[in-house]
Every structure is written in C-alpha cells, then in structure tokens.
Amino acid sequence: MSRPTTRPTPRSVLVVGGGTAGNGLTVLLRRAGIAVDLVEAEADWNATAGSGITLQGNALRVLREIGVWEQVRDLGFPSHELAILAVDGTVRHVRKDIRTGGDGLPATVGMRRPQLQRLLIDAVRASGARVRLGTTVTGLRQDAGGVDVRFSDGGEGRYDLVVAADGLNSATRALIGIEDRPAPTGMAIWRAPAPRPRHVRRTEIVYGGPCFIAGYCPTSEHTVYAYLAERNRDRATLPPSAYAEEMRALAAGYGGAWEEIRASITDSAQVNYTWFDRLLVEGPWHRGRVVLAGDAAHCCPPTLAQGAAMSLEDIAVLAELLTTRADWDDRLFADYRDRRLPRVRTVVDASVRLGQWLLDGVRDADVPGLIGRTMAVLEEQP
Ligand SMILES: Cc1cc2nc3c(=O)[nH]c(=O)nc-3n(C[C@H](O)[C@H](O)[C@H](O)COP(=O)(O)OP(=O)(O)OC[C@H]3O[C@@H](n4cnc5c(N)ncnc54)[C@H](O)[C@@H]3O)c2cc1C
C-alpha cells in the first residue's frame, strides 16, 4: 500500500503593501483558494498613485492573468510606436515598439495611474481577501512552522508566509535584516496630467533642451501625462506650492504639443517631483518565510518604463510557484529569486545606463541598440 503523501498546509499569506505588486499577488493567491490578509500603510489606498503610467506588453500579460486586462484596454490608450522629436517638436525618428506581451496585446498602453490602482483595488475587494488600511507591521517572529506578526493597530496574526510588497523603502525588508537600500541615480522627474492635444496618439520624447528628457504619453482619449527629467535638486529648496510654475518654466523650452500641455499645468497639487533611484537586492530575496516582491527587491529609473512591469512579473512567478509546489521552503524562494534576478538585472542596468549617458552627456551612445536588446529579452516568458 502506498503511503499517503503528507501535504503540508502552508495556506495563509500576509501581503504587506497594497500597490501594484501586493494587489496583483493577492488576487492570484486568492484565486487558488489561499487565505490572504493585506495591510496597506495609507488610510487612502489610492492616495499616492501619481498621474500616469506606461504599461508595456509584458506588464499587460500579467494584468490579463490577474483578470483586469479588458478594463485596462477600455480605459487606457494603446500604442505601437514611439517618436523621438527635436526640441521644436518636429519628428526626427519613429520607432516601432516591440510587443513584449506577444501579438495578442498592444506594445504599450498608457493609463491614468489612479485608474489602474482602482482596478486592482476592486479586484482585491472582489477576491475576498481581508484588507486593513492605515496599518503597518511592527514586529515579525518566525519559527519552523510560520510567522507571528504584530500590527500597528494592536492586532496580531500567524501566517505561513509574509510577502513584503511595501515598495522601494520597504520597512519589512529592514525588519528581516536585508540591508540593501535604494540609491539616487542623480536624475529627477517632474510629472503632471494634462488634456491630450488632438494629434498626440503615441509617446513622444525629446532628448535634450533645458531637460535631459521631455516626454508625454496618452493615458486615455482625453488625457496625457507629461514629464520632464533633469539633474536632481535639493528638495528642500522646492516649495510644493511652486511646482506648477517650475514645471511650466522648464517646459517653455519645448515646442509642438508642449505649448498646449504647458498652458494646462496650473495646479501645483497635480504636479509630482520625484528623484530616480536604483535598487537591486543581489542576495537572497527571503529570510525564512518572509519574501520580497516588486520595488522592495528592485527598482530602476523609468527610462524604459519597466518598473511596474518587473513587479508584476515577480508576482506572476511567485504565485505560480506558490500554487504549484507542495512545499513553501527555501528551495521555492531561491528558485523564485533565481528566475527573476537575471531578467531584473538586465532591466535595472539598462535603465540606469540610459540615464547615466544623459547625465554624462555621452553623444554617441547606442540608445536604440540597448533598448532593442533589453526589450528582446522581455519577449520571453518570465
Ligand atoms: C517617476 C516614476 C515613473 C514610473 N513610471 C513607470 C512606468 O511608466 N511604467 C512602469 O512599468 N513602471 C513605472 N514606474 C515604476 C513603478 O511605479 C513601480 O515599479 C511600481 O509601482 C512598484 O510596485 P510595488 O507594488 O512594488 O510598489 P508600490 O507601488 O510603491 O506599492 C507599495 C505599497 O506599499 C505601501 N506601503 C509602504 N510601506 C508600507 C508599510 N510599512 N506597511 C504597509 N504598506 C506599506 C505603500 O503605501 C504602497 O501602497 C515609475 C516609477 C517612478 C518613480
């Protein structure tokens, strides 16, 4: 008589952080019948979503798996090419974007970021996960069988697995003793939503002029998000009330659609100023039964618009392993990190290099070559 296989029952997960990675993972795990608690530090779950996002095919592939692709398609603005413009707005070069999600998906979809976050929040709510907003983890204690967690609201829980999806400055990463921290790359970006100038139907970018990068991306029939990247400055000298004026002044150096976009940048509350950071945890992405996902493990400047895509790929791979393997053990977490690290490193290195070439004023850099090689890697399934 064959011995019955003893199937371990590690079937409860705490997800820390309700951003792109945490929300997506929650939905995928709930679909497999796993009990998920999600805690999010912000009381308003959609407070820090920002203005716009470019979702490339490999991100869309995961969003389809999560079950929100149709809504993303209906709300966003698809595109298959990118134009490089001169400072006065004349077209210098048009590049066909690689369809990193395969032929069934657009090369990119631009989207208003709060709408993406709203779709993911609704999917989490519908999944039956238990959500607590305005809550953080204050303590973790592990033994062979699970993780005891203390929360900022005084609550406690015991879980088979904790996923740190709490972003770039992950407090959970620090709690488990992973000492890697993000480092500024030297560049910063101004971003604002604006009405879509009628002829703008793709991302258009200027390299040069008063800023290193001036670009805009349609995010719906009626909107774009516009951005200007420059050398980072001391944030203490930038009063947020002056952001709109500052962004308008920088945008004044650009012609074409920028004239219309610039005129609409009037509300400083709509303008976001952020430094670019780099992070790549090269060592293990887990300690015991606590594992990193998304920006908590890696981040890069958005020069390739791949940060959220890498975060979504992380959670697709992690969910696949958690829902197909009997044992949630060191081997699983090492396999997860080994599957992700080379691909993430390719994206992080290329994203940082593109920014560094601009900071260093390298004129003969092979930008199309680097972008093409990186995107070709991303056509493969993660
Ligand atoms: C300027 C800029 C532009 C970008 N543009 C693009 C783009 O066009 N395309 C693209 O693919 N990527 C882009 N990215 C990258 C993308 O934003 C990130 O990679 C992505 O948001 C990472 O998702 P995440 O869920 O890992 O982290 P986050 O989205 O940062 O989510 C983390 C969540 O955890 C919460 N949290 C934080 N601390 C705690 C805590 N202690 N306890 C509980 N919750 C906590 C936060 O409130 C947040 O909700 C851009 C990034 C920047 C900075």
Coordinates of C-alpha atoms and ligand atoms in Angstrom, one line a residue:
M1 CA 0.0 0.0 0.0
S2 CA 1.4 3.4 -0.9
R3 CA 1.9 5.8 1.9
P4 CA -0.4 8.8 1.7
T5 CA 1.6 11.9 0.8
T6 CA 1.6 14.3 3.6
R7 CA 0.8 17.6 2.0
P8 CA 1.9 20.5 4.2
T9 CA -0.8 23.1 4.7
P10 CA 1.0 26.4 4.4
R11 CA -2.0 28.2 3.1
S12 CA -2.3 31.6 4.8
V13 CA -0.4 34.6 3.5
L14 CA 0.1 38.2 4.7
V15 CA 0.8 40.7 1.9
V16 CA 2.4 43.9 3.2
G17 CA 1.6 46.8 0.8
G18 CA -1.3 47.4 -1.5
G19 CA 0.5 48.7 -4.6
T20 CA 0.8 47.1 -8.0
A21 CA 2.7 44.0 -6.7
G22 CA 0.8 43.4 -3.5
N23 CA -2.7 43.8 -5.1
G24 CA -1.8 41.6 -8.0
L25 CA -0.4 38.9 -5.9
T26 CA -3.4 39.0 -3.5
V27 CA -5.8 38.3 -6.5
L28 CA -3.7 35.4 -7.9
L29 CA -3.3 33.7 -4.5
R30 CA -7.0 34.1 -3.6
R31 CA -8.0 32.5 -6.9
A32 CA -6.0 29.4 -5.8
G33 CA -8.0 29.3 -2.5
I34 CA -5.2 30.7 -0.3
A35 CA -6.3 32.9 2.6
V36 CA -4.8 36.4 2.2
D37 CA -4.6 39.3 4.6
L38 CA -3.4 42.5 3.0
V39 CA -2.2 45.5 5.1
E40 CA -1.6 48.9 3.5
A41 CA 0.0 51.8 5.3
E42 CA -2.1 54.5 3.7
A43 CA -5.6 55.1 5.0
D44 CA -6.5 56.3 1.5
W45 CA -5.4 53.3 -0.6
N46 CA -5.2 55.4 -3.9
A47 CA -3.5 58.4 -2.4
T48 CA -0.1 58.0 -3.8
A49 CA -0.9 56.6 -7.2
G50 CA 0.5 59.5 -9.3
S51 CA -0.5 60.8 -12.7
G52 CA 0.2 58.3 -15.5
I53 CA 1.9 55.1 -16.3
T54 CA 3.1 53.3 -19.4
L55 CA 2.3 49.6 -19.3
Q56 CA 4.3 47.6 -21.8
G57 CA 3.2 44.2 -23.2
N58 CA 5.0 42.2 -20.5
A59 CA 3.1 44.1 -17.8
L60 CA -0.2 43.7 -19.7
R61 CA 0.4 40.0 -19.9
V62 CA 0.3 39.8 -16.1
L63 CA -2.6 42.2 -15.8
R64 CA -4.5 39.8 -18.1
E65 CA -3.7 36.9 -15.8
I66 CA -4.9 39.0 -12.9
G67 CA -8.2 39.5 -14.8
V68 CA -8.2 43.2 -15.4
W69 CA -6.9 43.4 -19.0
E70 CA -10.3 44.2 -20.6
Q71 CA -10.8 47.2 -18.3
V72 CA -7.2 48.3 -18.8
R73 CA -7.8 48.2 -22.6
D74 CA -11.1 50.1 -22.3
L75 CA -9.8 52.8 -20.0
G76 CA -6.2 53.2 -21.4
F77 CA -4.7 54.3 -24.7
P78 CA -2.9 51.6 -26.7
S79 CA 0.1 52.4 -28.9
H80 CA 2.6 50.5 -31.1
E81 CA 5.3 53.2 -31.7
L82 CA 7.3 55.9 -30.1
A83 CA 8.5 59.1 -31.7
I84 CA 11.8 60.9 -31.0
L85 CA 11.3 64.7 -31.6
A86 CA 13.5 67.7 -31.9
V87 CA 13.2 70.5 -29.3
D88 CA 10.8 72.4 -31.6
G89 CA 8.5 69.4 -31.9
T90 CA 9.5 68.2 -35.4
V91 CA 9.7 64.4 -35.7
R92 CA 13.2 63.0 -36.0
H93 CA 12.6 59.3 -35.8
V94 CA 9.7 56.9 -35.3
R95 CA 10.4 53.5 -33.6
K96 CA 8.1 50.5 -33.7
D97 CA 7.8 49.2 -30.1
I98 CA 8.5 45.6 -29.5
R99 CA 5.4 43.7 -28.4
T100 CA 6.9 42.2 -25.2
G101 CA 3.5 40.6 -24.3
G102 CA 3.1 38.8 -27.6
D103 CA 0.9 39.5 -30.6
G104 CA -2.3 39.4 -28.7
L105 CA -1.5 42.5 -26.7
P106 CA -0.6 46.1 -27.7
A107 CA 3.1 47.1 -27.4
T108 CA 2.1 49.6 -24.7
V109 CA -1.0 51.0 -23.0
G110 CA -0.8 54.4 -21.4
M111 CA -3.1 54.8 -18.4
R112 CA -4.1 57.2 -15.7
R113 CA -2.4 55.7 -12.7
P114 CA -5.2 56.1 -10.2
Q115 CA -7.4 54.2 -12.6
L116 CA -5.0 51.3 -12.7
Q117 CA -4.8 51.3 -8.9
R118 CA -8.7 51.5 -8.7
L119 CA -9.0 48.4 -11.0
L120 CA -6.6 46.5 -8.8
I121 CA -8.3 47.6 -5.6
D122 CA -11.6 46.4 -6.9
A123 CA -10.1 43.1 -7.9
V124 CA -8.6 42.7 -4.4
R125 CA -12.0 43.5 -2.8
A126 CA -13.8 41.0 -5.1
S127 CA -11.2 38.3 -4.2
G128 CA -12.4 38.1 -0.6
A129 CA -9.0 39.0 0.9
R130 CA -9.1 40.6 4.3
V131 CA -7.8 44.2 3.9
R132 CA -6.7 46.6 6.6
L133 CA -5.9 50.1 5.6
G134 CA -3.7 52.6 7.6
T135 CA -1.9 49.6 9.1
T136 CA 1.7 48.5 9.1
V137 CA 3.7 45.6 10.5
T138 CA 5.6 46.4 13.7
G139 CA 7.1 43.1 14.5
L140 CA 7.9 39.7 13.0
R141 CA 8.9 36.5 14.7
Q142 CA 9.5 33.3 12.8
D143 CA 9.7 29.6 13.8
A144 CA 9.8 26.5 11.6
G145 CA 6.0 26.5 11.2
G146 CA 5.2 30.1 10.4
V147 CA 5.5 33.8 11.1
D148 CA 3.9 35.6 14.1
V149 CA 3.1 39.2 13.1
R150 CA 2.3 42.3 15.2
F151 CA 0.5 45.2 13.6
S152 CA 0.4 48.9 14.3
D153 CA -3.3 48.7 15.1
G154 CA -2.6 46.4 18.0
G155 CA -3.7 43.3 16.1
E156 CA -1.7 40.0 15.8
G157 CA -1.7 37.2 13.4
R158 CA 0.2 34.0 12.4
Y159 CA 0.9 33.2 8.7
D160 CA 2.6 30.6 6.7
L161 CA 4.1 33.3 4.5
V162 CA 4.7 37.0 4.6
V163 CA 5.2 38.9 1.3
A164 CA 7.0 42.2 1.5
A165 CA 5.4 44.3 -1.3
D166 CA 5.8 47.5 0.6
G167 CA 7.8 49.3 -2.1
L168 CA 11.1 51.0 -2.5
N169 CA 11.7 51.9 1.1
S170 CA 10.3 48.6 2.4
A171 CA 10.1 48.5 6.2
T172 CA 9.6 44.8 6.0
R173 CA 12.9 44.3 4.2
A174 CA 14.6 46.1 7.0
L175 CA 12.7 44.1 9.6
I176 CA 14.1 40.8 8.3
G177 CA 17.7 42.2 8.1
I178 CA 18.2 42.7 4.3
E179 CA 20.3 45.8 4.4
D180 CA 20.2 46.8 0.7
R181 CA 18.8 50.4 0.3
P182 CA 17.8 52.4 -2.8
A183 CA 20.4 54.9 -4.0
P184 CA 19.6 58.1 -6.1
T185 CA 20.8 57.9 -9.7
G186 CA 21.3 61.7 -9.9
M187 CA 18.2 62.4 -12.0
A188 CA 14.7 63.6 -11.1
I189 CA 11.4 63.9 -12.9
W190 CA 8.5 66.4 -13.0
R191 CA 5.2 64.8 -13.9
A192 CA 1.7 66.2 -14.5
P193 CA -1.5 65.1 -16.1
A194 CA -2.8 67.3 -19.0
P195 CA -5.6 67.2 -21.6
R196 CA -4.5 65.2 -24.7
P197 CA -3.6 67.5 -27.6
R198 CA -5.7 66.2 -30.5
H199 CA -2.8 64.9 -32.7
V200 CA -0.9 63.1 -29.9
R201 CA -1.5 59.4 -30.3
R202 CA 1.8 57.9 -29.1
T203 CA 4.6 58.6 -26.6
E204 CA 6.8 61.4 -28.0
I205 CA 10.1 62.2 -26.4
V206 CA 12.8 64.9 -26.8
Y207 CA 16.3 64.0 -25.5
G208 CA 17.9 67.4 -24.8
G209 CA 16.8 71.0 -24.5
P210 CA 16.5 72.5 -21.0
C211 CA 16.0 69.0 -19.6
F212 CA 17.5 65.6 -20.3
I213 CA 14.2 64.2 -21.3
A214 CA 10.9 65.9 -22.2
G215 CA 8.0 63.5 -23.0
Y216 CA 4.3 62.8 -22.9
C217 CA 2.2 59.7 -23.2
P218 CA -1.5 59.5 -23.9
T219 CA -3.4 57.9 -21.0
S220 CA -6.9 58.0 -22.4
E221 CA -8.9 59.6 -25.3
H222 CA -8.8 62.8 -23.3
T223 CA -5.6 62.8 -21.2
V224 CA -1.8 62.6 -21.4
Y225 CA 0.8 62.6 -18.7
A226 CA 3.7 64.8 -19.3
Y227 CA 7.2 64.6 -17.8
L228 CA 10.5 66.4 -17.7
A229 CA 13.6 64.7 -16.3
E230 CA 16.6 66.8 -15.2
R231 CA 19.5 66.6 -12.7
N232 CA 18.1 66.1 -9.2
R233 CA 18.0 69.2 -7.0
D234 CA 17.8 69.8 -3.2
R235 CA 14.1 69.1 -2.5
A236 CA 14.2 71.5 0.5
T237 CA 14.6 74.4 -1.9
L238 CA 11.4 73.5 -3.9
P239 CA 8.2 74.6 -2.2
P240 CA 5.4 72.3 -3.5
S241 CA 3.2 75.3 -4.0
A242 CA 5.6 76.4 -6.8
Y243 CA 5.7 73.1 -8.6
A244 CA 3.4 74.1 -11.4
E245 CA 5.3 77.3 -12.1
E246 CA 8.6 75.4 -12.1
M247 CA 7.4 72.7 -14.5
R248 CA 5.9 75.3 -16.8
A249 CA 9.2 77.2 -16.8
L250 CA 11.1 74.1 -17.8
A251 CA 8.5 73.2 -20.4
A252 CA 8.9 76.6 -22.0
G253 CA 12.0 75.3 -23.8
Y254 CA 10.0 72.9 -25.9
G255 CA 7.7 73.4 -28.9
G256 CA 5.0 71.4 -30.7
A257 CA 2.4 69.8 -28.3
W258 CA 4.3 71.1 -25.3
E259 CA 2.8 74.6 -25.9
E260 CA -0.7 73.2 -25.3
I261 CA 0.4 70.9 -22.5
R262 CA 2.4 73.7 -20.7
A263 CA -0.7 76.0 -20.7
S264 CA -2.6 73.4 -18.7
I265 CA 0.0 72.9 -16.0
T266 CA -1.5 75.4 -13.5
D267 CA -2.3 73.3 -10.3
S268 CA 0.8 72.5 -8.2
A269 CA -1.2 69.8 -6.4
Q270 CA -1.3 67.9 -9.7
V271 CA 2.5 68.1 -10.2
N272 CA 4.7 65.5 -8.8
Y273 CA 8.5 65.8 -8.3
T274 CA 10.5 62.6 -7.7
W275 CA 14.1 61.6 -7.7
F276 CA 15.1 58.5 -9.6
D277 CA 16.5 55.6 -7.5
R278 CA 18.3 52.3 -8.2
L279 CA 18.0 49.1 -6.1
L280 CA 18.8 45.5 -6.8
V281 CA 18.9 43.0 -3.9
E282 CA 21.6 40.6 -5.2
G283 CA 21.5 38.3 -2.3
P284 CA 18.5 36.1 -1.3
W285 CA 15.1 37.7 -1.5
H286 CA 13.8 35.9 1.5
R287 CA 14.6 35.2 5.2
G288 CA 12.7 32.1 6.3
R289 CA 9.1 32.6 5.4
V290 CA 9.3 36.3 4.5
V291 CA 9.9 37.1 0.9
L292 CA 10.3 40.3 -1.1
A293 CA 8.4 41.3 -4.3
G294 CA 8.4 44.3 -6.6
D295 CA 10.1 47.6 -5.7
A296 CA 11.0 46.1 -2.3
A297 CA 13.5 43.9 -4.2
H298 CA 14.5 46.2 -7.1
C299 CA 13.8 49.5 -8.7
C300 CA 15.1 51.5 -11.5
P301 CA 14.6 54.9 -13.2
P302 CA 11.6 54.8 -15.6
T303 CA 13.8 55.4 -18.6
L304 CA 12.5 52.1 -20.0
A305 CA 9.1 52.3 -18.2
Q306 CA 9.6 48.8 -16.8
G307 CA 9.4 49.1 -13.0
A308 CA 5.8 48.1 -12.6
A309 CA 6.2 45.5 -15.3
M310 CA 9.1 43.9 -13.4
S311 CA 7.0 44.0 -10.2
L312 CA 4.1 42.3 -12.0
E313 CA 6.3 39.7 -13.4
D314 CA 7.7 39.0 -9.9
I315 CA 4.3 38.3 -8.5
A316 CA 3.2 36.1 -11.5
V317 CA 6.3 33.9 -11.0
L318 CA 5.9 33.8 -7.2
A319 CA 2.2 33.0 -7.5
E320 CA 3.0 30.2 -10.0
L321 CA 5.5 28.6 -7.6
L322 CA 3.3 29.0 -4.5
T323 CA 0.3 27.5 -6.2
T324 CA 2.1 24.6 -7.9
R325 CA 4.6 23.4 -5.3
A326 CA 3.6 21.4 -2.2
D327 CA 6.4 22.8 0.0
W328 CA 6.9 26.5 0.6
D329 CA 10.5 26.2 1.6
D330 CA 14.0 27.7 1.0
R331 CA 14.2 25.9 -2.3
L332 CA 11.0 27.6 -3.6
F333 CA 12.1 31.1 -2.6
A334 CA 15.6 30.5 -4.1
D335 CA 14.1 29.3 -7.3
Y336 CA 11.9 32.4 -7.4
R337 CA 14.8 34.8 -6.9
D338 CA 17.0 32.8 -9.4
R339 CA 14.3 33.0 -12.1
R340 CA 13.8 36.8 -11.6
L341 CA 17.3 38.1 -10.8
P342 CA 19.0 37.9 -14.3
R343 CA 16.0 39.5 -16.1
V344 CA 15.5 42.2 -13.5
R345 CA 19.2 43.0 -13.6
T346 CA 19.1 43.4 -17.4
V347 CA 16.3 46.0 -16.9
V348 CA 17.8 47.8 -14.0
D349 CA 21.2 48.1 -15.6
A350 CA 19.9 49.2 -18.9
S351 CA 17.5 51.8 -17.3
V352 CA 20.3 53.2 -15.1
R353 CA 22.7 53.3 -18.1
L354 CA 20.3 55.2 -20.3
G355 CA 20.0 57.8 -17.5
Q356 CA 23.8 57.9 -16.9
W357 CA 24.5 58.5 -20.6
L358 CA 22.3 61.6 -20.4
L359 CA 23.9 62.8 -17.1
D360 CA 27.4 62.3 -18.6
G361 CA 26.5 63.9 -22.0
V362 CA 27.6 60.9 -24.0
R363 CA 26.6 61.8 -27.5
D364 CA 27.5 58.6 -29.4
A365 CA 25.7 56.2 -27.1
D366 CA 23.9 53.3 -28.8
V367 CA 20.5 54.0 -27.2
P368 CA 18.4 52.1 -29.8
G369 CA 20.7 49.1 -29.5
L370 CA 20.5 49.0 -25.8
I371 CA 16.7 49.4 -25.8
G372 CA 16.3 46.8 -28.5
R373 CA 18.4 44.2 -26.8
T374 CA 16.6 44.7 -23.5
M375 CA 13.2 44.5 -25.0
A376 CA 14.1 41.4 -26.9
V377 CA 14.9 39.7 -23.6
L378 CA 11.5 40.7 -22.3
E379 CA 9.6 39.0 -25.1
E380 CA 10.5 35.7 -23.4
Q381 CA 8.1 34.5 -20.8
P382 CA 9.4 35.4 -17.3
Ligands
LIG1 C1 8.6 58.7 -11.7 C2 8.3 57.2 -11.9 C3 7.7 56.8 -13.1 C4 7.4 55.5 -13.3 N1 6.8 55.1 -14.5 C5 6.6 53.8 -14.7 C6 6.0 53.4 -16.0 O1 5.7 54.2 -16.8 N2 5.9 52.0 -16.2 C7 6.2 51.1 -15.3 O2 6.1 49.9 -15.5 N3 6.8 51.5 -14.1 C8 7.0 52.8 -13.8 N4 7.5 53.2 -12.6 C9 7.8 52.1 -11.6 C10 6.6 51.7 -10.8 O3 5.9 52.9 -10.3 C11 7.0 50.8 -9.6 O4 7.9 49.9 -10.1 C12 5.8 50.0 -9.1 O5 4.8 51.0 -8.6 C13 6.2 49.1 -8.0 O6 5.1 48.5 -7.4 P1 5.1 47.9 -5.9 O7 3.8 47.4 -5.6 O8 6.3 47.1 -5.8 O9 5.4 49.2 -5.0 P2 4.5 50.5 -4.8 O10 3.6 50.8 -6.0 O11 5.4 51.5 -4.2 O12 3.5 50.0 -3.6 C14 3.9 49.8 -2.3 C15 2.7 49.9 -1.4 O13 3.1 49.6 -0.1 C16 2.6 50.6 0.8 N5 3.5 50.6 2.0 C17 4.7 51.3 2.1 N6 5.2 51.0 3.3 C18 4.3 50.2 3.9 C19 4.4 49.5 5.2 N7 5.4 49.7 6.1 N8 3.3 48.8 5.5 C20 2.2 48.6 4.7 N9 2.2 49.2 3.5 C21 3.2 49.9 3.1 C22 2.6 51.9 0.0 O14 1.7 52.8 0.5 C23 2.1 51.4 -1.4 O15 0.7 51.3 -1.5 C24 7.7 54.5 -12.3 C25 8.4 54.9 -11.1 C26 8.6 56.3 -10.9 C27 9.3 56.7 -9.6

